[in-house]
């Protein structure tokens, strides 16, 4: 049967655009039509294509006829032995394969993101990652979802909460158990509080310290998180003993603060997770009866599947660790 039309079929990326957008007053090309067209081209027969697709031959013929009407070009020459591609059909074959391949890739990627097999997580942290709950959580999540990229961001609780509200962070792990407007919050774990001091400091001889031991001491904190929180923590506890603490802010990060402690610039405080690290010249001494609670903060407007997986895992770990947490 001779070709009915002489106009060329669309080529290249125009096929994919036509599938997605269609045209004014026209039907869009349907994926079913493309799949039937490719099956007929691959098998050289509408009957064999129908068998491969497990449908009726008339359905294949009708879909291809509608596709030819939409394109304004004959794609096949029909003959007694089956079908063969026209020149327009040969051109369209390359475009159709490309279009379906791109759609299949997109479907696969979306499905992977939905399963949290791929994607990106932006996580705000406040505690050290040297050990403890957060270290264990991120390690476990990484084992279960190795292709999810995790971007970690330091910051104080107020900064993290603001970023979570704006969806600039997916989730944040912060100190305290306060409720924050516009966010969901759940307490997960606690860490003991430790004093960081030089190994040759007189207080290093004691196994455990109390607040009265720290009156009159010089302290140093970072000017970035968690420096301000440590500053406020010291003021709140030492001021109650009638002493205004001597606290100096340093323009360095968490690790360098510990190095400054080692060289005698002052003492500082840290949470339990930090104490597993090896820092020459410093000692960690537990501050008696001081426990720091940590919570997770997220937005119920966040639809990132990887965020939901991390949150679910964190909750499960939090429940499992309740019995092992030190009393407040």
PDB file of C-alpha atoms in Angstrom:
ATOM      1  CA  UNK A   1       0.000   0.000   0.000  1.00  0.00           C
ATOM      2  CA  UNK A   2       1.610   3.311  -1.049  1.00  0.00           C
ATOM      3  CA  UNK A   3       2.353   6.059   1.366  1.00  0.00           C
ATOM      4  CA  UNK A   4      -0.620   8.374   1.837  1.00  0.00           C
ATOM      5  CA  UNK A   5       1.309  11.555   2.690  1.00  0.00           C
ATOM      6  CA  UNK A   6       4.577  13.152   1.689  1.00  0.00           C
ATOM      7  CA  UNK A   7       5.176  15.481   4.643  1.00  0.00           C
ATOM      8  CA  UNK A   8       8.102  14.608   6.909  1.00  0.00           C
ATOM      9  CA  UNK A   9       7.494  13.354  10.442  1.00  0.00           C
ATOM     10  CA  UNK A  10       8.821  15.476  13.298  1.00  0.00           C
ATOM     11  CA  UNK A  11      12.379  14.759  14.255  1.00  0.00           C
ATOM     12  CA  UNK A  12      14.727  15.035  17.227  1.00  0.00           C
ATOM     13  CA  UNK A  13      13.598  16.584  20.490  1.00  0.00           C
ATOM     14  CA  UNK A  14      10.383  17.898  18.847  1.00  0.00           C
ATOM     15  CA  UNK A  15       8.847  14.452  19.343  1.00  0.00           C
ATOM     16  CA  UNK A  16       9.380  14.563  23.083  1.00  0.00           C
ATOM     17  CA  UNK A  17       8.061  18.129  23.236  1.00  0.00           C
ATOM     18  CA  UNK A  18       4.989  17.098  21.221  1.00  0.00           C
ATOM     19  CA  UNK A  19       4.303  14.267  23.663  1.00  0.00           C
ATOM     20  CA  UNK A  20       4.520  16.596  26.658  1.00  0.00           C
ATOM     21  CA  UNK A  21       2.919  19.758  25.281  1.00  0.00           C
ATOM     22  CA  UNK A  22       0.790  18.821  22.302  1.00  0.00           C
ATOM     23  CA  UNK A  23      -0.381  21.571  20.010  1.00  0.00           C
ATOM     24  CA  UNK A  24      -3.197  24.090  19.989  1.00  0.00           C
ATOM     25  CA  UNK A  25      -6.354  22.336  18.809  1.00  0.00           C
ATOM     26  CA  UNK A  26      -4.519  19.026  18.296  1.00  0.00           C
ATOM     27  CA  UNK A  27      -4.299  15.764  20.141  1.00  0.00           C
ATOM     28  CA  UNK A  28      -1.001  14.970  21.778  1.00  0.00           C
ATOM     29  CA  UNK A  29       1.053  11.975  20.726  1.00  0.00           C
ATOM     30  CA  UNK A  30       0.411   9.268  23.282  1.00  0.00           C
ATOM     31  CA  UNK A  31       3.030   6.987  24.759  1.00  0.00           C
ATOM     32  CA  UNK A  32       0.898   3.998  23.773  1.00  0.00           C
ATOM     33  CA  UNK A  33       1.122   5.053  20.139  1.00  0.00           C
ATOM     34  CA  UNK A  34       4.906   5.280  20.312  1.00  0.00           C
ATOM     35  CA  UNK A  35       5.236   1.876  21.969  1.00  0.00           C
ATOM     36  CA  UNK A  36       2.962   0.275  19.361  1.00  0.00           C
ATOM     37  CA  UNK A  37       4.898   1.981  16.569  1.00  0.00           C
ATOM     38  CA  UNK A  38       8.232   0.721  17.904  1.00  0.00           C
ATOM     39  CA  UNK A  39       6.889  -2.808  18.350  1.00  0.00           C
ATOM     40  CA  UNK A  40       5.606  -2.866  14.759  1.00  0.00           C
ATOM     41  CA  UNK A  41       8.918  -1.501  13.464  1.00  0.00           C
ATOM     42  CA  UNK A  42      10.919  -4.042  15.442  1.00  0.00           C
ATOM     43  CA  UNK A  43       8.762  -7.036  14.407  1.00  0.00           C
ATOM     44  CA  UNK A  44       7.919  -5.920  10.860  1.00  0.00           C
ATOM     45  CA  UNK A  45       4.294  -6.904  11.423  1.00  0.00           C
ATOM     46  CA  UNK A  46       1.245  -5.562  13.220  1.00  0.00           C
ATOM     47  CA  UNK A  47       0.247  -9.133  14.099  1.00  0.00           C
ATOM     48  CA  UNK A  48       3.625  -9.956  15.659  1.00  0.00           C
ATOM     49  CA  UNK A  49       3.679  -6.607  17.451  1.00  0.00           C
ATOM     50  CA  UNK A  50       0.241  -7.360  18.911  1.00  0.00           C
ATOM     51  CA  UNK A  51       1.437 -10.774  20.135  1.00  0.00           C
ATOM     52  CA  UNK A  52       4.505  -9.166  21.762  1.00  0.00           C
ATOM     53  CA  UNK A  53       2.315  -6.520  23.449  1.00  0.00           C
ATOM     54  CA  UNK A  54      -0.392  -9.070  24.389  1.00  0.00           C
ATOM     55  CA  UNK A  55      -3.159  -7.020  22.716  1.00  0.00           C
ATOM     56  CA  UNK A  56      -5.376  -7.291  19.652  1.00  0.00           C
ATOM     57  CA  UNK A  57      -3.896  -6.644  16.219  1.00  0.00           C
ATOM     58  CA  UNK A  58      -6.692  -4.171  15.517  1.00  0.00           C
ATOM     59  CA  UNK A  59      -5.533  -2.076  18.507  1.00  0.00           C
ATOM     60  CA  UNK A  60      -2.015  -1.836  17.079  1.00  0.00           C
ATOM     61  CA  UNK A  61      -3.324  -0.913  13.656  1.00  0.00           C
ATOM     62  CA  UNK A  62      -5.680   1.729  15.073  1.00  0.00           C
ATOM     63  CA  UNK A  63      -3.022   3.346  17.286  1.00  0.00           C
ATOM     64  CA  UNK A  64      -0.531   3.574  14.427  1.00  0.00           C
ATOM     65  CA  UNK A  65      -3.187   4.956  12.060  1.00  0.00           C
ATOM     66  CA  UNK A  66      -4.028   7.660  14.629  1.00  0.00           C
ATOM     67  CA  UNK A  67      -0.328   8.430  15.048  1.00  0.00           C
ATOM     68  CA  UNK A  68       0.093   8.814  11.277  1.00  0.00           C
ATOM     69  CA  UNK A  69      -2.929  11.131  11.172  1.00  0.00           C
ATOM     70  CA  UNK A  70      -1.463  13.210  13.982  1.00  0.00           C
ATOM     71  CA  UNK A  71       1.948  13.445  12.285  1.00  0.00           C
ATOM     72  CA  UNK A  72       0.590  13.958   8.796  1.00  0.00           C
ATOM     73  CA  UNK A  73       2.867  11.290   7.322  1.00  0.00           C
ATOM     74  CA  UNK A  74       2.698   7.574   6.592  1.00  0.00           C
ATOM     75  CA  UNK A  75       5.093   5.625   8.787  1.00  0.00           C
ATOM     76  CA  UNK A  76       4.657   2.160   7.267  1.00  0.00           C
ATOM     77  CA  UNK A  77       4.148   0.607   3.884  1.00  0.00           C
ATOM     78  CA  UNK A  78       1.664  -2.231   4.358  1.00  0.00           C
ATOM     79  CA  UNK A  79       2.161  -5.400   2.295  1.00  0.00           C
ATOM     80  CA  UNK A  80       0.998  -8.996   2.422  1.00  0.00           C
ATOM     81  CA  UNK A  81       3.996 -10.133   4.489  1.00  0.00           C
ATOM     82  CA  UNK A  82       3.686  -7.386   7.095  1.00  0.00           C
ATOM     83  CA  UNK A  83       4.921  -3.784   7.157  1.00  0.00           C
ATOM     84  CA  UNK A  84       8.105  -1.859   6.465  1.00  0.00           C
ATOM     85  CA  UNK A  85       9.054   1.672   7.350  1.00  0.00           C
ATOM     86  CA  UNK A  86       8.697   4.567   4.950  1.00  0.00           C
ATOM     87  CA  UNK A  87      11.435   7.177   4.719  1.00  0.00           C
ATOM     88  CA  UNK A  88       9.442   9.291   7.177  1.00  0.00           C
ATOM     89  CA  UNK A  89       8.998   6.237   9.379  1.00  0.00           C
ATOM     90  CA  UNK A  90      12.739   5.602   9.445  1.00  0.00           C
ATOM     91  CA  UNK A  91      13.350   9.198  10.485  1.00  0.00           C
ATOM     92  CA  UNK A  92      10.622   9.047  13.131  1.00  0.00           C
ATOM     93  CA  UNK A  93      11.967   5.752  14.513  1.00  0.00           C
ATOM     94  CA  UNK A  94      15.142   7.418  15.794  1.00  0.00           C
ATOM     95  CA  UNK A  95      13.178  10.220  17.416  1.00  0.00           C
ATOM     96  CA  UNK A  96      10.626   7.860  18.964  1.00  0.00           C
ATOM     97  CA  UNK A  97      13.323   5.671  20.499  1.00  0.00           C
ATOM     98  CA  UNK A  98      15.054   8.739  21.941  1.00  0.00           C
ATOM     99  CA  UNK A  99      11.800  10.126  23.352  1.00  0.00           C
ATOM    100  CA  UNK A 100      10.807   6.881  25.036  1.00  0.00           C
ATOM    101  CA  UNK A 101      14.305   6.360  26.379  1.00  0.00           C
ATOM    102  CA  UNK A 102      14.274   9.800  28.002  1.00  0.00           C
ATOM    103  CA  UNK A 103      10.822   9.212  29.491  1.00  0.00           C
ATOM    104  CA  UNK A 104      11.855   5.801  30.846  1.00  0.00           C
ATOM    105  CA  UNK A 105      14.976   7.352  32.393  1.00  0.00           C
ATOM    106  CA  UNK A 106      12.859  10.038  34.008  1.00  0.00           C
ATOM    107  CA  UNK A 107      10.378   7.506  35.390  1.00  0.00           C
ATOM    108  CA  UNK A 108      13.223   5.441  36.812  1.00  0.00           C
ATOM    109  CA  UNK A 109      14.777   8.483  38.486  1.00  0.00           C
ATOM    110  CA  UNK A 110      11.480   9.639  39.970  1.00  0.00           C
ATOM    111  CA  UNK A 111      10.798   6.152  41.317  1.00  0.00           C
ATOM    112  CA  UNK A 112      14.278   6.033  42.849  1.00  0.00           C
ATOM    113  CA  UNK A 113      13.762   9.413  44.532  1.00  0.00           C
ATOM    114  CA  UNK A 114      10.374   8.247  45.811  1.00  0.00           C
ATOM    115  CA  UNK A 115      12.036   5.227  47.400  1.00  0.00           C
ATOM    116  CA  UNK A 116      14.792   7.491  48.787  1.00  0.00           C
ATOM    117  CA  UNK A 117      17.297   5.514  46.703  1.00  0.00           C
ATOM    118  CA  UNK A 118      18.496   8.803  45.240  1.00  0.00           C
ATOM    119  CA  UNK A 119      18.157  12.458  46.112  1.00  0.00           C
ATOM    120  CA  UNK A 120      19.604  15.145  48.332  1.00  0.00           C
ATOM    121  CA  UNK A 121      19.189  15.768  52.055  1.00  0.00           C
ATOM    122  CA  UNK A 122      20.114  19.077  53.659  1.00  0.00           C
ATOM    123  CA  UNK A 123      20.642  18.471  57.358  1.00  0.00           C
ATOM    124  CA  UNK A 124      21.309  21.026  60.075  1.00  0.00           C
ATOM    125  CA  UNK A 125      23.451  19.795  62.969  1.00  0.00           C
ATOM    126  CA  UNK A 126      24.472  21.172  66.331  1.00  0.00           C
ATOM    127  CA  UNK A 127      26.119  18.206  68.060  1.00  0.00           C
ATOM    128  CA  UNK A 128      29.532  16.830  67.152  1.00  0.00           C
ATOM    129  CA  UNK A 129      29.639  13.994  64.636  1.00  0.00           C
ATOM    130  CA  UNK A 130      32.587  12.335  66.378  1.00  0.00           C
ATOM    131  CA  UNK A 131      30.357   9.744  68.042  1.00  0.00           C
ATOM    132  CA  UNK A 132      26.967   9.230  69.606  1.00  0.00           C
ATOM    133  CA  UNK A 133      23.409   9.289  68.312  1.00  0.00           C
ATOM    134  CA  UNK A 134      23.916  11.523  65.281  1.00  0.00           C
ATOM    135  CA  UNK A 135      27.029   9.645  64.170  1.00  0.00           C
ATOM    136  CA  UNK A 136      25.196   6.316  64.429  1.00  0.00           C
ATOM    137  CA  UNK A 137      22.121   7.683  62.639  1.00  0.00           C
ATOM    138  CA  UNK A 138      24.009   9.075  59.645  1.00  0.00           C
ATOM    139  CA  UNK A 139      26.127   5.930  59.353  1.00  0.00           C
ATOM    140  CA  UNK A 140      23.028   3.712  59.390  1.00  0.00           C
ATOM    141  CA  UNK A 141      21.201   5.905  56.882  1.00  0.00           C
ATOM    142  CA  UNK A 142      24.255   5.860  54.616  1.00  0.00           C
ATOM    143  CA  UNK A 143      24.319   2.067  54.658  1.00  0.00           C
ATOM    144  CA  UNK A 144      20.641   1.830  53.733  1.00  0.00           C
ATOM    145  CA  UNK A 145      20.609   4.698  51.212  1.00  0.00           C
ATOM    146  CA  UNK A 146      24.177   5.018  49.868  1.00  0.00           C
ATOM    147  CA  UNK A 147      23.186   7.059  46.797  1.00  0.00           C
ATOM    148  CA  UNK A 148      21.402   9.822  48.744  1.00  0.00           C
ATOM    149  CA  UNK A 149      23.662  12.845  49.043  1.00  0.00           C
ATOM    150  CA  UNK A 150      23.697  14.465  52.489  1.00  0.00           C
ATOM    151  CA  UNK A 151      24.776  18.081  52.908  1.00  0.00           C
ATOM    152  CA  UNK A 152      25.514  18.949  56.555  1.00  0.00           C
ATOM    153  CA  UNK A 153      25.282  22.501  57.857  1.00  0.00           C
ATOM    154  CA  UNK A 154      26.400  23.806  61.251  1.00  0.00           C
ATOM    155  CA  UNK A 155      24.333  26.470  62.936  1.00  0.00           C
ATOM    156  CA  UNK A 156      22.490  27.464  66.070  1.00  0.00           C
ATOM    157  CA  UNK A 157      18.909  26.322  66.761  1.00  0.00           C
ATOM    158  CA  UNK A 158      17.251  29.583  65.692  1.00  0.00           C
ATOM    159  CA  UNK A 159      19.106  29.592  62.355  1.00  0.00           C
ATOM    160  CA  UNK A 160      18.252  25.958  61.717  1.00  0.00           C
ATOM    161  CA  UNK A 161      14.576  26.415  62.552  1.00  0.00           C
ATOM    162  CA  UNK A 162      14.300  29.416  60.223  1.00  0.00           C
ATOM    163  CA  UNK A 163      15.891  27.375  57.428  1.00  0.00           C
ATOM    164  CA  UNK A 164      13.544  24.448  58.076  1.00  0.00           C
ATOM    165  CA  UNK A 165      10.527  26.774  57.876  1.00  0.00           C
ATOM    166  CA  UNK A 166      11.732  28.068  54.503  1.00  0.00           C
ATOM    167  CA  UNK A 167      12.516  24.507  53.351  1.00  0.00           C
ATOM    168  CA  UNK A 168      16.154  25.511  52.923  1.00  0.00           C
ATOM    169  CA  UNK A 169      16.909  22.655  55.322  1.00  0.00           C
ATOM    170  CA  UNK A 170      15.078  19.352  55.201  1.00  0.00           C
ATOM    171  CA  UNK A 171      15.665  18.506  58.839  1.00  0.00           C
ATOM    172  CA  UNK A 172      17.706  19.761  61.785  1.00  0.00           C
ATOM    173  CA  UNK A 173      19.025  18.209  64.988  1.00  0.00           C
ATOM    174  CA  UNK A 174      19.248  20.847  67.704  1.00  0.00           C
ATOM    175  CA  UNK A 175      19.580  21.225  71.464  1.00  0.00           C
ATOM    176  CA  UNK A 176      16.603  21.603  73.753  1.00  0.00           C
ATOM    177  CA  UNK A 177      13.006  20.460  73.658  1.00  0.00           C
ATOM    178  CA  UNK A 178      11.297  23.784  72.903  1.00  0.00           C
ATOM    179  CA  UNK A 179       8.366  23.905  70.503  1.00  0.00           C
ATOM    180  CA  UNK A 180       8.875  26.079  67.434  1.00  0.00           C
ATOM    181  CA  UNK A 181       6.045  27.747  65.518  1.00  0.00           C
ATOM    182  CA  UNK A 182       5.650  26.420  61.998  1.00  0.00           C
ATOM    183  CA  UNK A 183       7.724  23.295  62.674  1.00  0.00           C
ATOM    184  CA  UNK A 184       7.315  19.802  64.047  1.00  0.00           C
ATOM    185  CA  UNK A 185       9.622  18.892  66.944  1.00  0.00           C
ATOM    186  CA  UNK A 186      10.417  15.625  68.693  1.00  0.00           C
ATOM    187  CA  UNK A 187      12.907  14.891  71.471  1.00  0.00           C
ATOM    188  CA  UNK A 188      15.266  12.062  70.477  1.00  0.00           C
ATOM    189  CA  UNK A 189      18.257  11.708  72.765  1.00  0.00           C
ATOM    190  CA  UNK A 190      20.379  13.234  75.524  1.00  0.00           C
ATOM    191  CA  UNK A 191      24.112  13.766  75.968  1.00  0.00           C
ATOM    192  CA  UNK A 192      26.072  14.409  79.128  1.00  0.00           C
ATOM    193  CA  UNK A 193      27.917  17.726  79.426  1.00  0.00           C
ATOM    194  CA  UNK A 194      31.706  17.763  79.802  1.00  0.00           C
ATOM    195  CA  UNK A 195      34.223  20.390  80.807  1.00  0.00           C
ATOM    196  CA  UNK A 196      37.202  20.648  78.474  1.00  0.00           C
ATOM    197  CA  UNK A 197      40.432  21.650  80.229  1.00  0.00           C
ATOM    198  CA  UNK A 198      44.211  21.303  79.771  1.00  0.00           C
ATOM    199  CA  UNK A 199      45.654  18.014  80.989  1.00  0.00           C
ATOM    200  CA  UNK A 200      47.917  19.933  83.414  1.00  0.00           C
ATOM    201  CA  UNK A 201      45.049  21.942  84.922  1.00  0.00           C
ATOM    202  CA  UNK A 202      44.505  21.271  88.672  1.00  0.00           C
ATOM    203  CA  UNK A 203      40.858  20.301  88.034  1.00  0.00           C
ATOM    204  CA  UNK A 204      41.972  17.527  85.693  1.00  0.00           C
ATOM    205  CA  UNK A 205      42.888  15.517  88.777  1.00  0.00           C
ATOM    206  CA  UNK A 206      39.194  15.190  89.634  1.00  0.00           C
ATOM    207  CA  UNK A 207      37.069  12.458  88.038  1.00  0.00           C
ATOM    208  CA  UNK A 208      33.961  14.662  87.954  1.00  0.00           C
ATOM    209  CA  UNK A 209      33.331  18.369  88.309  1.00  0.00           C
ATOM    210  CA  UNK A 210      30.524  20.500  89.679  1.00  0.00           C
ATOM    211  CA  UNK A 211      29.563  24.104  88.968  1.00  0.00           C
ATOM    212  CA  UNK A 212      31.260  25.394  92.141  1.00  0.00           C
ATOM    213  CA  UNK A 213      34.563  24.000  90.795  1.00  0.00           C
ATOM    214  CA  UNK A 214      34.269  26.316  87.801  1.00  0.00           C
ATOM    215  CA  UNK A 215      33.749  29.627  89.550  1.00  0.00           C
ATOM    216  CA  UNK A 216      36.613  32.002  88.849  1.00  0.00           C
ATOM    217  CA  UNK A 217      37.758  30.086  85.740  1.00  0.00           C
ATOM    218  CA  UNK A 218      38.336  31.721  82.371  1.00  0.00           C
ATOM    219  CA  UNK A 219      36.259  30.278  79.491  1.00  0.00           C
ATOM    220  CA  UNK A 220      36.543  30.480  75.741  1.00  0.00           C
ATOM    221  CA  UNK A 221      33.815  29.883  73.174  1.00  0.00           C
ATOM    222  CA  UNK A 222      33.605  30.072  69.389  1.00  0.00           C
ATOM    223  CA  UNK A 223      31.876  33.000  67.712  1.00  0.00           C
ATOM    224  CA  UNK A 224      30.034  30.446  65.559  1.00  0.00           C
ATOM    225  CA  UNK A 225      27.703  27.660  66.655  1.00  0.00           C
ATOM    226  CA  UNK A 226      27.600  26.327  69.290  1.00  0.00           C
ATOM    227  CA  UNK A 227      29.580  29.175  70.877  1.00  0.00           C
ATOM    228  CA  UNK A 228      26.657  31.413  71.780  1.00  0.00           C
ATOM    229  CA  UNK A 229      24.732  28.522  73.320  1.00  0.00           C
ATOM    230  CA  UNK A 230      27.732  27.551  75.466  1.00  0.00           C
ATOM    231  CA  UNK A 231      28.101  31.191  76.525  1.00  0.00           C
ATOM    232  CA  UNK A 232      24.456  31.381  77.597  1.00  0.00           C
ATOM    233  CA  UNK A 233      24.690  28.022  79.351  1.00  0.00           C
ATOM    234  CA  UNK A 234      27.682  29.155  81.403  1.00  0.00           C
ATOM    235  CA  UNK A 235      26.086  32.467  82.340  1.00  0.00           C
ATOM    236  CA  UNK A 236      22.816  30.802  83.393  1.00  0.00           C
ATOM    237  CA  UNK A 237      24.532  28.350  85.730  1.00  0.00           C
ATOM    238  CA  UNK A 238      27.446  30.325  87.120  1.00  0.00           C
ATOM    239  CA  UNK A 239      25.547  33.549  87.647  1.00  0.00           C
ATOM    240  CA  UNK A 240      23.292  31.637  90.012  1.00  0.00           C
ATOM    241  CA  UNK A 241      26.335  30.986  92.193  1.00  0.00           C
ATOM    242  CA  UNK A 242      26.989  34.712  92.482  1.00  0.00           C
ATOM    243  CA  UNK A 243      29.793  34.804  89.921  1.00  0.00           C
ATOM    244  CA  UNK A 244      29.758  36.528  86.559  1.00  0.00           C
ATOM    245  CA  UNK A 245      31.797  34.164  84.363  1.00  0.00           C
ATOM    246  CA  UNK A 246      34.860  35.343  82.456  1.00  0.00           C
ATOM    247  CA  UNK A 247      34.013  34.308  78.890  1.00  0.00           C
ATOM    248  CA  UNK A 248      35.959  35.240  75.762  1.00  0.00           C
ATOM    249  CA  UNK A 249      34.777  34.695  72.187  1.00  0.00           C
ATOM    250  CA  UNK A 250      37.299  33.381  69.668  1.00  0.00           C
ATOM    251  CA  UNK A 251      37.043  33.609  65.876  1.00  0.00           C
ATOM    252  CA  UNK A 252      37.672  29.906  65.313  1.00  0.00           C
ATOM    253  CA  UNK A 253      35.608  26.759  64.882  1.00  0.00           C
ATOM    254  CA  UNK A 254      34.827  23.912  67.272  1.00  0.00           C
ATOM    255  CA  UNK A 255      38.067  21.922  66.805  1.00  0.00           C
ATOM    256  CA  UNK A 256      40.345  24.943  67.119  1.00  0.00           C
ATOM    257  CA  UNK A 257      38.613  25.950  70.352  1.00  0.00           C
ATOM    258  CA  UNK A 258      39.803  22.641  71.798  1.00  0.00           C
ATOM    259  CA  UNK A 259      43.332  23.380  70.639  1.00  0.00           C
ATOM    260  CA  UNK A 260      43.187  26.772  72.372  1.00  0.00           C
ATOM    261  CA  UNK A 261      42.127  24.995  75.554  1.00  0.00           C
ATOM    262  CA  UNK A 262      45.211  22.774  75.242  1.00  0.00           C
ATOM    263  CA  UNK A 263      47.531  25.798  75.129  1.00  0.00           C
ATOM    264  CA  UNK A 264      45.952  27.318  78.210  1.00  0.00           C
ATOM    265  CA  UNK A 265      43.706  30.038  76.781  1.00  0.00           C
ATOM    266  CA  UNK A 266      40.755  28.932  78.899  1.00  0.00           C
ATOM    267  CA  UNK A 267      38.226  26.175  79.559  1.00  0.00           C
ATOM    268  CA  UNK A 268      35.117  25.348  77.537  1.00  0.00           C
ATOM    269  CA  UNK A 269      32.157  22.995  77.546  1.00  0.00           C
ATOM    270  CA  UNK A 270      31.165  20.312  75.086  1.00  0.00           C
ATOM    271  CA  UNK A 271      28.643  17.530  74.724  1.00  0.00           C
ATOM    272  CA  UNK A 272      29.357  13.847  75.133  1.00  0.00           C
ATOM    273  CA  UNK A 273      29.670  13.099  71.412  1.00  0.00           C
ATOM    274  CA  UNK A 274      32.892  15.140  71.211  1.00  0.00           C
ATOM    275  CA  UNK A 275      34.733  13.221  73.918  1.00  0.00           C
ATOM    276  CA  UNK A 276      35.642  10.248  71.735  1.00  0.00           C
ATOM    277  CA  UNK A 277      37.974  12.458  69.671  1.00  0.00           C
ATOM    278  CA  UNK A 278      41.711  12.491  70.278  1.00  0.00           C
ATOM    279  CA  UNK A 279      42.921  16.009  71.006  1.00  0.00           C
ATOM    280  CA  UNK A 280      46.458  16.274  72.445  1.00  0.00           C
ATOM    281  CA  UNK A 281      46.833  18.279  75.629  1.00  0.00           C
ATOM    282  CA  UNK A 282      43.195  18.324  76.757  1.00  0.00           C
ATOM    283  CA  UNK A 283      41.073  16.341  79.203  1.00  0.00           C
ATOM    284  CA  UNK A 284      37.313  15.834  79.369  1.00  0.00           C
ATOM    285  CA  UNK A 285      35.667  15.806  82.786  1.00  0.00           C
ATOM    286  CA  UNK A 286      31.957  15.174  83.232  1.00  0.00           C
ATOM    287  CA  UNK A 287      29.938  18.012  84.702  1.00  0.00           C
ATOM    288  CA  UNK A 288      27.854  16.374  87.414  1.00  0.00           C
ATOM    289  CA  UNK A 289      24.090  16.145  86.899  1.00  0.00           C
ATOM    290  CA  UNK A 290      24.133  18.059  83.622  1.00  0.00           C
ATOM    291  CA  UNK A 291      22.366  16.469  80.646  1.00  0.00           C
ATOM    292  CA  UNK A 292      21.720  18.162  77.308  1.00  0.00           C
ATOM    293  CA  UNK A 293      18.563  17.088  75.420  1.00  0.00           C
ATOM    294  CA  UNK A 294      18.541  16.986  71.616  1.00  0.00           C
ATOM    295  CA  UNK A 295      15.522  17.185  69.328  1.00  0.00           C
ATOM    296  CA  UNK A 296      14.751  16.824  65.649  1.00  0.00           C
ATOM    297  CA  UNK A 297      12.937  19.640  63.846  1.00  0.00           C
ATOM    298  CA  UNK A 298      11.229  19.363  60.458  1.00  0.00           C
ATOM    299  CA  UNK A 299       8.391  20.913  58.458  1.00  0.00           C
ATOM    300  CA  UNK A 300       5.224  18.993  57.652  1.00  0.00           C
ATOM    301  CA  UNK A 301       5.305  20.843  54.306  1.00  0.00           C
ATOM    302  CA  UNK A 302       8.491  19.037  53.319  1.00  0.00           C
ATOM    303  CA  UNK A 303       7.759  16.291  50.771  1.00  0.00           C
ATOM    304  CA  UNK A 304      11.331  15.051  50.324  1.00  0.00           C
ATOM    305  CA  UNK A 305      11.067  11.219  50.560  1.00  0.00           C
ATOM    306  CA  UNK A 306      14.656  10.945  51.818  1.00  0.00           C
ATOM    307  CA  UNK A 307      13.795  13.333  54.655  1.00  0.00           C
ATOM    308  CA  UNK A 308      10.895  11.108  55.681  1.00  0.00           C
ATOM    309  CA  UNK A 309      13.144   8.052  55.674  1.00  0.00           C
ATOM    310  CA  UNK A 310      15.760   9.777  57.826  1.00  0.00           C
ATOM    311  CA  UNK A 311      13.096  11.036  60.220  1.00  0.00           C
ATOM    312  CA  UNK A 312      11.569   7.569  60.544  1.00  0.00           C
ATOM    313  CA  UNK A 313      14.978   6.056  61.226  1.00  0.00           C
ATOM    314  CA  UNK A 314      15.811   8.758  63.796  1.00  0.00           C
ATOM    315  CA  UNK A 315      12.536   8.171  65.626  1.00  0.00           C
ATOM    316  CA  UNK A 316      13.124   4.426  65.774  1.00  0.00           C
ATOM    317  CA  UNK A 317      16.643   4.948  67.126  1.00  0.00           C
ATOM    318  CA  UNK A 318      15.368   7.531  69.611  1.00  0.00           C
ATOM    319  CA  UNK A 319      12.831   5.084  71.038  1.00  0.00           C
ATOM    320  CA  UNK A 320      15.467   2.357  71.265  1.00  0.00           C
ATOM    321  CA  UNK A 321      17.891   4.631  73.141  1.00  0.00           C
ATOM    322  CA  UNK A 322      15.449   5.915  75.767  1.00  0.00           C
ATOM    323  CA  UNK A 323      16.364   3.270  78.348  1.00  0.00           C
ATOM    324  CA  UNK A 324      20.088   3.856  77.893  1.00  0.00           C
ATOM    325  CA  UNK A 325      19.956   7.637  78.235  1.00  0.00           C
ATOM    326  CA  UNK A 326      21.259   9.161  81.484  1.00  0.00           C
ATOM    327  CA  UNK A 327      18.566  10.629  83.721  1.00  0.00           C
ATOM    328  CA  UNK A 328      18.005  14.395  83.451  1.00  0.00           C
TER     329      UNK A 328
END
